[in-house]
Amino acid sequence: MGEAVGVSATFSILFLGTGTSTGVPLIWCGCEVCRSADPRDGRWRSAALVSLGDRALLLDAGPDFRAQCLRWGVARVDAAFITHLHADHVFGFDDIRRFNTMQGNAVIPCYAGPETLAGMRRVFPYISRRRDAQGLYRPLIDFVAVGGAFEALGARLTPLPVVHGDVETNGVRIDFGGRSLAYLPDVHEIPEGTLALMGGLDLLVLNLLRPREHPTHLSFARAVAYARAVGARRTRFTHLSHDVTHARLEALLAAEEASFAPAYDGLRVDLVK
Ligand SMILES: [Zn+2]
Ligand SMILES: [Zn+2]
Ligand SMILES: [Zn+2]
């Protein structure tokens, strides 16, 4: 059972980053988006922080994680969910140790699918549940393999298996205080069984890479079609490339559905309002 969180409990998502694996701007790219003066066209690698009452759930920790924490003022991380083992989603994970320290050396649970967790153990073999006897400063993590729905931080989390190339990949549905969101940053195909887990959402956060097709990510047309099929009250698109400016994408999406918009770094969406 979760603790009492009160009638005004926070349930929000803060977009730490909304870019594809390269980040935007790309290194040494002179395109319109990479040179844009609009801060919404700067896209760190995709990750998010979900506030659940006074606690926080981290969704992925890519190479920009430390900079994101500093830029957006991340004050705590009580648990993490890792969608899949691609560099742009896990290579900042070591910096989570700062939150162990700030939270009295509390062990932080990290949830992911079994293959993803096996990969995390390979990439970070020194991560442990216990403090190091020689005083080495390393993350204190309880790796927890998940398949079906489970409870964490007073919320119900449901892994959402999706097709994203040949790597095990999950989105996640989060139900808290009668509201719900789903976060799927890397997707090419959403199986029927997963779509069936996505009913009645207040917010859908969905991959939209670029206008043209891609073998492991959703193009504009495919993302819009899935978002319509899911029918969430609001949809925000993430994991964006440098192909379209925020302003242009915003106009294109608004022409499809009034409830569709691109996310951008630093955007916070409150679900309790
Ligand atoms: Zn990615
Ligand atoms: Zn560019
Ligand atoms: Zn990926």
mmCIF file of N, CA, C and O in Angstrom, residues 11-68:
data_model
loop_
_atom_site.group_PDB
_atom_site.id
_atom_site.type_symbol
_atom_site.label_atom_id
_atom_site.label_comp_id
_atom_site.label_asym_id
_atom_site.label_seq_id
_atom_site.Cartn_x
_atom_site.Cartn_y
_atom_site.Cartn_z
ATOM 1 N N PHE A 11 1.139 14.986 -9.257
ATOM 2 C CA PHE A 11 1.402 13.955 -10.257
ATOM 3 C C PHE A 11 1.739 14.712 -11.528
ATOM 4 O O PHE A 11 0.872 15.314 -12.159
ATOM 5 N N SER A 12 3.027 14.730 -11.847
ATOM 6 C CA SER A 12 3.456 15.505 -13.005
ATOM 7 C C SER A 12 4.634 14.819 -13.671
ATOM 8 O O SER A 12 5.279 13.950 -13.077
ATOM 9 N N ILE A 13 4.882 15.214 -14.911
ATOM 10 C CA ILE A 13 6.059 14.712 -15.632
ATOM 11 C C ILE A 13 6.871 15.910 -16.113
ATOM 12 O O ILE A 13 6.323 16.855 -16.688
ATOM 13 N N LEU A 14 8.163 15.856 -15.818
ATOM 14 C CA LEU A 14 9.106 16.879 -16.265
ATOM 15 C C LEU A 14 9.982 16.250 -17.346
ATOM 16 O O LEU A 14 10.639 15.224 -17.101
ATOM 17 N N PHE A 15 9.978 16.845 -18.523
ATOM 18 C CA PHE A 15 10.795 16.313 -19.618
ATOM 19 C C PHE A 15 12.236 16.784 -19.433
ATOM 20 O O PHE A 15 12.548 17.951 -19.643
ATOM 21 N N LEU A 16 13.112 15.856 -19.026
ATOM 22 C CA LEU A 16 14.526 16.202 -18.841
ATOM 23 C C LEU A 16 15.215 16.367 -20.186
ATOM 24 O O LEU A 16 16.153 17.158 -20.321
ATOM 25 N N GLY A 17 14.775 15.581 -21.170
ATOM 26 C CA GLY A 17 15.316 15.649 -22.516
ATOM 27 C C GLY A 17 14.309 15.074 -23.485
ATOM 28 O O GLY A 17 13.523 14.191 -23.112
ATOM 29 N N THR A 18 14.296 15.579 -24.718
ATOM 30 C CA THR A 18 13.309 15.133 -25.715
ATOM 31 C C THR A 18 13.959 14.834 -27.065
ATOM 32 O O THR A 18 13.289 14.799 -28.090
ATOM 33 N N GLY A 19 15.271 14.627 -27.063
ATOM 34 C CA GLY A 19 15.979 14.410 -28.321
ATOM 35 C C GLY A 19 16.209 12.946 -28.624
ATOM 36 O O GLY A 19 16.109 12.070 -27.759
ATOM 37 N N THR A 20 16.547 12.678 -29.889
ATOM 38 C CA THR A 20 16.937 11.333 -30.278
ATOM 39 C C THR A 20 18.368 11.066 -29.812
ATOM 40 O O THR A 20 18.968 11.868 -29.093
ATOM 41 N N SER A 21 18.924 9.924 -30.240
ATOM 42 C CA SER A 21 20.176 9.439 -29.654
ATOM 43 C C SER A 21 21.366 10.382 -29.840
ATOM 44 O O SER A 21 22.299 10.365 -29.052
ATOM 45 N N THR A 22 21.326 11.207 -30.889
ATOM 46 C CA THR A 22 22.436 12.137 -31.137
ATOM 47 C C THR A 22 22.356 13.375 -30.265
ATOM 48 O O THR A 22 23.329 14.103 -30.114
ATOM 49 N N GLY A 23 21.166 13.649 -29.710
ATOM 50 C CA GLY A 23 20.903 14.971 -29.155
ATOM 51 C C GLY A 23 20.787 15.977 -30.294
ATOM 52 O O GLY A 23 21.181 15.702 -31.428
ATOM 53 N N VAL A 24 20.171 17.120 -29.997
ATOM 54 C CA VAL A 24 20.046 18.225 -30.962
ATOM 55 C C VAL A 24 20.477 19.503 -30.242
ATOM 56 O O VAL A 24 19.936 19.781 -29.164
ATOM 57 N N PRO A 25 21.396 20.326 -30.769
ATOM 58 C CA PRO A 25 22.049 20.160 -32.062
ATOM 59 C C PRO A 25 22.986 18.952 -32.121
ATOM 60 O O PRO A 25 23.558 18.530 -31.131
ATOM 61 N N LEU A 26 23.138 18.440 -33.352
ATOM 62 C CA LEU A 26 24.139 17.421 -33.609
ATOM 63 C C LEU A 26 25.517 18.076 -33.609
ATOM 64 O O LEU A 26 25.635 19.281 -33.876
ATOM 65 N N ILE A 27 26.524 17.299 -33.319
ATOM 66 C CA ILE A 27 27.891 17.807 -33.397
ATOM 67 C C ILE A 27 28.149 18.309 -34.824
ATOM 68 O O ILE A 27 27.907 17.583 -35.798
ATOM 69 N N TRP A 28 28.577 19.558 -34.926
ATOM 70 C CA TRP A 28 29.010 20.146 -36.200
ATOM 71 C C TRP A 28 27.956 20.037 -37.296
ATOM 72 O O TRP A 28 28.230 19.661 -38.431
ATOM 73 N N CYS A 29 26.694 20.364 -36.970
ATOM 74 C CA CYS A 29 25.634 20.396 -37.987
ATOM 75 C C CYS A 29 25.172 21.834 -38.166
ATOM 76 O O CYS A 29 24.916 22.535 -37.188
ATOM 77 N N GLY A 30 25.041 22.253 -39.403
ATOM 78 C CA GLY A 30 24.666 23.636 -39.694
ATOM 79 C C GLY A 30 23.225 23.789 -40.130
ATOM 80 O O GLY A 30 22.850 24.821 -40.697
ATOM 81 N N CYS A 31 22.366 22.804 -39.892
ATOM 82 C CA CYS A 31 20.982 22.870 -40.362
ATOM 83 C C CYS A 31 20.181 23.904 -39.571
ATOM 84 O O CYS A 31 20.605 24.378 -38.515
ATOM 85 N N GLU A 32 18.988 24.189 -40.080
ATOM 86 C CA GLU A 32 18.122 25.203 -39.487
ATOM 87 C C GLU A 32 17.798 24.894 -38.018
ATOM 88 O O GLU A 32 17.785 25.795 -37.170
ATOM 89 N N VAL A 33 17.523 23.617 -37.737
ATOM 90 C CA VAL A 33 17.129 23.243 -36.370
ATOM 91 C C VAL A 33 18.333 23.328 -35.430
ATOM 92 O O VAL A 33 18.234 23.863 -34.317
ATOM 93 N N CYS A 34 19.463 22.824 -35.882
ATOM 94 C CA CYS A 34 20.659 22.813 -35.028
ATOM 95 C C CYS A 34 21.189 24.227 -34.766
ATOM 96 O O CYS A 34 21.857 24.456 -33.768
ATOM 97 N N ARG A 35 20.875 25.165 -35.663
ATOM 98 C CA ARG A 35 21.323 26.548 -35.466
ATOM 99 C C ARG A 35 20.218 27.429 -34.891
ATOM 100 O O ARG A 35 20.405 28.631 -34.711
ATOM 101 N N SER A 36 19.059 26.855 -34.590
ATOM 102 C CA SER A 36 17.901 27.633 -34.147
ATOM 103 C C SER A 36 18.169 28.378 -32.838
ATOM 104 O O SER A 36 18.834 27.874 -31.938
ATOM 105 N N ALA A 37 17.606 29.583 -32.737
ATOM 106 C CA ALA A 37 17.722 30.372 -31.506
ATOM 107 C C ALA A 37 16.598 30.029 -30.525
ATOM 108 O O ALA A 37 16.619 30.473 -29.375
ATOM 109 N N ASP A 38 15.601 29.258 -30.968
ATOM 110 C CA ASP A 38 14.483 28.862 -30.103
ATOM 111 C C ASP A 38 14.988 27.805 -29.117
ATOM 112 O O ASP A 38 15.419 26.730 -29.545
ATOM 113 N N PRO A 39 14.957 28.087 -27.809
ATOM 114 C CA PRO A 39 15.470 27.091 -26.847
ATOM 115 C C PRO A 39 14.758 25.748 -26.930
ATOM 116 O O PRO A 39 15.336 24.718 -26.558
ATOM 117 N N ARG A 40 13.520 25.727 -27.456
ATOM 118 C CA ARG A 40 12.778 24.463 -27.565
ATOM 119 C C ARG A 40 13.356 23.563 -28.658
ATOM 120 O O ARG A 40 12.981 22.394 -28.768
ATOM 121 N N ASP A 41 14.270 24.099 -29.477
ATOM 122 C CA ASP A 41 14.941 23.274 -30.484
ATOM 123 C C ASP A 41 16.224 22.623 -29.956
ATOM 124 O O ASP A 41 16.870 21.871 -30.683
ATOM 125 N N GLY A 42 16.588 22.923 -28.724
ATOM 126 C CA GLY A 42 17.701 22.219 -28.088
ATOM 127 C C GLY A 42 17.148 20.974 -27.426
ATOM 128 O O GLY A 42 16.266 21.070 -26.568
ATOM 129 N N ARG A 43 17.606 19.803 -27.823
ATOM 130 C CA ARG A 43 17.005 18.552 -27.351
ATOM 131 C C ARG A 43 18.074 17.630 -26.796
ATOM 132 O O ARG A 43 18.836 17.026 -27.549
ATOM 133 N N TRP A 44 18.112 17.522 -25.452
ATOM 134 C CA TRP A 44 18.997 16.544 -24.843
ATOM 135 C C TRP A 44 18.419 15.151 -25.053
ATOM 136 O O TRP A 44 17.237 15.001 -25.407
ATOM 137 N N ARG A 45 19.231 14.126 -24.774
ATOM 138 C CA ARG A 45 18.769 12.747 -24.924
ATOM 139 C C ARG A 45 17.547 12.506 -24.022
ATOM 140 O O ARG A 45 17.470 13.020 -22.910
ATOM 141 N N SER A 46 16.590 11.717 -24.534
ATOM 142 C CA SER A 46 15.267 11.594 -23.905
ATOM 143 C C SER A 46 15.315 10.939 -22.525
ATOM 144 O O SER A 46 15.904 9.866 -22.338
ATOM 145 N N ALA A 47 14.668 11.604 -21.577
ATOM 146 C CA ALA A 47 14.473 11.101 -20.217
ATOM 147 C C ALA A 47 13.403 11.965 -19.574
ATOM 148 O O ALA A 47 13.082 13.051 -20.079
ATOM 149 N N ALA A 48 12.855 11.481 -18.456
ATOM 150 C CA ALA A 48 11.812 12.250 -17.769
ATOM 151 C C ALA A 48 11.839 11.942 -16.283
ATOM 152 O O ALA A 48 12.342 10.898 -15.860
ATOM 153 N N LEU A 49 11.310 12.883 -15.511
ATOM 154 C CA LEU A 49 11.171 12.692 -14.067
ATOM 155 C C LEU A 49 9.695 12.837 -13.728
ATOM 156 O O LEU A 49 9.081 13.870 -14.013
ATOM 157 N N VAL A 50 9.140 11.789 -13.128
ATOM 158 C CA VAL A 50 7.721 11.805 -12.775
ATOM 159 C C VAL A 50 7.596 12.042 -11.275
ATOM 160 O O VAL A 50 8.136 11.269 -10.474
ATOM 161 N N SER A 51 6.901 13.110 -10.897
ATOM 162 C CA SER A 51 6.659 13.400 -9.485
ATOM 163 C C SER A 51 5.389 12.690 -9.043
ATOM 164 O O SER A 51 4.324 12.852 -9.656
ATOM 165 N N LEU A 52 5.538 11.902 -7.973
ATOM 166 C CA LEU A 52 4.416 11.137 -7.415
ATOM 167 C C LEU A 52 4.302 11.557 -5.956
ATOM 168 O O LEU A 52 5.029 11.040 -5.105
ATOM 169 N N GLY A 53 3.444 12.522 -5.659
ATOM 170 C CA GLY A 53 3.430 13.091 -4.318
ATOM 171 C C GLY A 53 4.774 13.756 -4.067
ATOM 172 O O GLY A 53 5.272 14.505 -4.902
ATOM 173 N N ASP A 54 5.411 13.421 -2.942
ATOM 174 C CA ASP A 54 6.718 14.028 -2.646
ATOM 175 C C ASP A 54 7.871 13.143 -3.088
ATOM 176 O O ASP A 54 9.005 13.338 -2.688
ATOM 177 N N ARG A 55 7.589 12.155 -3.915
ATOM 178 C CA ARG A 55 8.656 11.287 -4.393
ATOM 179 C C ARG A 55 8.782 11.347 -5.921
ATOM 180 O O ARG A 55 7.889 11.859 -6.597
ATOM 181 N N ALA A 56 9.914 10.856 -6.421
ATOM 182 C CA ALA A 56 10.212 11.046 -7.839
ATOM 183 C C ALA A 56 10.712 9.767 -8.486
ATOM 184 O O ALA A 56 11.586 9.081 -7.943
ATOM 185 N N LEU A 57 10.154 9.486 -9.655
ATOM 186 C CA LEU A 57 10.517 8.315 -10.448
ATOM 187 C C LEU A 57 11.249 8.784 -11.699
ATOM 188 O O LEU A 57 10.709 9.564 -12.487
ATOM 189 N N LEU A 58 12.462 8.297 -11.880
ATOM 190 C CA LEU A 58 13.265 8.652 -13.045
ATOM 191 C C LEU A 58 12.990 7.670 -14.185
ATOM 192 O O LEU A 58 13.008 6.457 -13.973
ATOM 193 N N LEU A 59 12.723 8.195 -15.374
ATOM 194 C CA LEU A 59 12.531 7.352 -16.554
ATOM 195 C C LEU A 59 13.740 7.542 -17.468
ATOM 196 O O LEU A 59 13.866 8.559 -18.137
ATOM 197 N N ASP A 60 14.662 6.608 -17.417
ATOM 198 C CA ASP A 60 15.912 6.572 -18.185
ATOM 199 C C ASP A 60 16.940 7.599 -17.687
ATOM 200 O O ASP A 60 16.583 8.587 -17.026
ATOM 201 N N ALA A 61 18.201 7.299 -17.980
ATOM 202 C CA ALA A 61 19.313 8.141 -17.521
ATOM 203 C C ALA A 61 20.411 8.088 -18.578
ATOM 204 O O ALA A 61 21.376 7.338 -18.473
ATOM 205 N N GLY A 62 20.243 8.890 -19.622
ATOM 206 C CA GLY A 62 21.192 8.904 -20.735
ATOM 207 C C GLY A 62 22.410 9.763 -20.442
ATOM 208 O O GLY A 62 22.606 10.233 -19.318
ATOM 209 N N PRO A 63 23.233 9.984 -21.470
ATOM 210 C CA PRO A 63 24.509 10.691 -21.286
ATOM 211 C C PRO A 63 24.357 12.127 -20.778
ATOM 212 O O PRO A 63 25.315 12.684 -20.261
ATOM 213 N N ASP A 64 23.175 12.723 -20.928
ATOM 214 C CA ASP A 64 22.970 14.105 -20.472
ATOM 215 C C ASP A 64 22.381 14.172 -19.061
ATOM 216 O O ASP A 64 22.050 15.264 -18.587
ATOM 217 N N PHE A 65 22.279 13.050 -18.368
ATOM 218 C CA PHE A 65 21.558 13.005 -17.093
ATOM 219 C C PHE A 65 22.078 14.020 -16.071
ATOM 220 O O PHE A 65 21.306 14.751 -15.456
ATOM 221 N N ARG A 66 23.392 14.094 -15.900
ATOM 222 C CA ARG A 66 23.937 15.021 -14.912
ATOM 223 C C ARG A 66 23.592 16.470 -15.266
ATOM 224 O O ARG A 66 23.128 17.245 -14.429
ATOM 225 N N ALA A 67 23.795 16.830 -16.532
ATOM 226 C CA ALA A 67 23.479 18.194 -16.969
ATOM 227 C C ALA A 67 21.993 18.490 -16.807
ATOM 228 O O ALA A 67 21.598 19.604 -16.424
ATOM 229 N N GLN A 68 21.160 17.496 -17.070
ATOM 230 C CA GLN A 68 19.708 17.671 -16.933
ATOM 231 C C GLN A 68 19.334 17.927 -15.471
ATOM 232 O O GLN A 68 18.508 18.789 -15.173
#
